[in-house]
Amino acid sequence: MKKIVISIMFIVIAAMFSIVFAQRETPAGAGDKNLGADDLKTRSIEIDRIKQEALKSDAADFAPINTAMKSKFPQIKEDYESIQISEAAIIKAYTTGKTIDYSLIETSANSINRNAKRLDENLFAVSKTERNEGKKPKKEGKPKKTRDIIIELDNAIGDFLSSKIFGNIKLIEAEVAIKTRTDLQRVMQLSEELANEAKKMK
């Protein structure tokens, strides 16, 4: 009987020791998993940092913000509103009346082009690329119909006018600057195309 009790006690003590050691030891592979997760997180943070640095570099080259933007605010506001008025005039001239008023379309498109160019000067400084290379030659594409140009111009103006750059000029993200200038250049290009097309159609 004594032997049985001692054997049971020995088994119980051995079991207790095994439980304690099991809790203290790290399961096989668990440490590697944690290290792998940490390594993956570190790499992800580094990739995001590189992307942000690349964006900042692109913005500095393509869409550097004009440091005197605040002082140009009255002109920026005027051009911002004038583009919307001219855009509405173009749509009205094309969609209402017995005949299309191409003279009004040409005048309004030229007005948009002037406003867009001044906005570009007031919002952005001269980029390094433009300073070194000058303006790139325009690419010749397939001729577009007046209606198609008006639709494209309307979309480009909508994208530009909704830019976050107008929400907070004190804090402008690189991505916002790049997109805003891309949209604005599209407005300049399409308004010029529309003015030329309307002139032909008069």
CSV table of N, CA and C in Angstrom, one decimal, residues 62 116 120 127 130 156 160 179-191:
chain,number,residue,atom,x,y,z
A,62,PHE,N,7.4,67.8,-60.3
A,62,PHE,CA,6.3,68.0,-61.2
A,62,PHE,C,5.3,69.1,-60.7
A,116,ALA,N,-7.1,78.8,-66.4
A,116,ALA,CA,-6.4,77.6,-66.0
A,116,ALA,C,-4.9,77.9,-65.9
A,120,ASP,N,-2.5,77.8,-62.7
A,120,ASP,CA,-1.3,77.0,-62.7
A,120,ASP,C,-0.1,77.8,-62.1
A,127,SER,N,8.5,73.9,-62.2
A,127,SER,CA,9.1,72.7,-61.8
A,127,SER,C,10.5,72.6,-62.4
A,130,GLU,N,10.4,71.5,-66.2
A,130,GLU,CA,10.0,72.6,-67.1
A,130,GLU,C,11.2,73.6,-67.2
A,156,ALA,N,-12.7,66.8,-66.6
A,156,ALA,CA,-11.4,67.3,-66.1
A,156,ALA,C,-11.6,68.5,-65.2
A,160,PHE,N,-10.6,68.7,-61.2
A,160,PHE,CA,-9.8,69.8,-60.7
A,160,PHE,C,-10.5,70.6,-59.6
A,179,LYS,N,-1.9,65.1,-58.4
A,179,LYS,CA,-3.2,64.9,-59.1
A,179,LYS,C,-3.8,66.3,-59.5
A,180,THR,N,-3.7,67.3,-58.6
A,180,THR,CA,-4.3,68.6,-58.9
A,180,THR,C,-3.7,69.2,-60.2
A,181,ARG,N,-2.3,69.1,-60.2
A,181,ARG,CA,-1.7,69.7,-61.4
A,181,ARG,C,-1.9,68.9,-62.7
A,182,THR,N,-2.0,67.6,-62.5
A,182,THR,CA,-2.3,66.7,-63.7
A,182,THR,C,-3.7,67.1,-64.2
A,183,ASP,N,-4.7,67.3,-63.3
A,183,ASP,CA,-6.0,67.6,-63.7
A,183,ASP,C,-6.1,69.0,-64.4
A,184,LEU,N,-5.3,69.9,-63.8
A,184,LEU,CA,-5.3,71.3,-64.3
A,184,LEU,C,-4.6,71.4,-65.7
A,185,GLN,N,-3.6,70.6,-65.9
A,185,GLN,CA,-3.0,70.6,-67.2
A,185,GLN,C,-3.9,69.9,-68.3
A,186,ARG,N,-4.7,69.0,-67.8
A,186,ARG,CA,-5.7,68.4,-68.7
A,186,ARG,C,-6.8,69.4,-69.1
A,187,VAL,N,-7.1,70.3,-68.1
A,187,VAL,CA,-8.1,71.3,-68.4
A,187,VAL,C,-7.5,72.3,-69.5
A,188,MET,N,-6.3,72.7,-69.3
A,188,MET,CA,-5.6,73.6,-70.2
A,188,MET,C,-5.6,73.0,-71.6
A,189,GLN,N,-5.2,71.7,-71.7
A,189,GLN,CA,-5.1,71.0,-73.0
A,189,GLN,C,-6.4,70.9,-73.7
A,190,LEU,N,-7.5,70.5,-73.0
A,190,LEU,CA,-8.8,70.3,-73.6
A,190,LEU,C,-9.5,71.6,-73.9
A,191,SER,N,-9.3,72.6,-73.1
A,191,SER,CA,-9.9,73.9,-73.4
A,191,SER,C,-9.3,74.5,-74.7
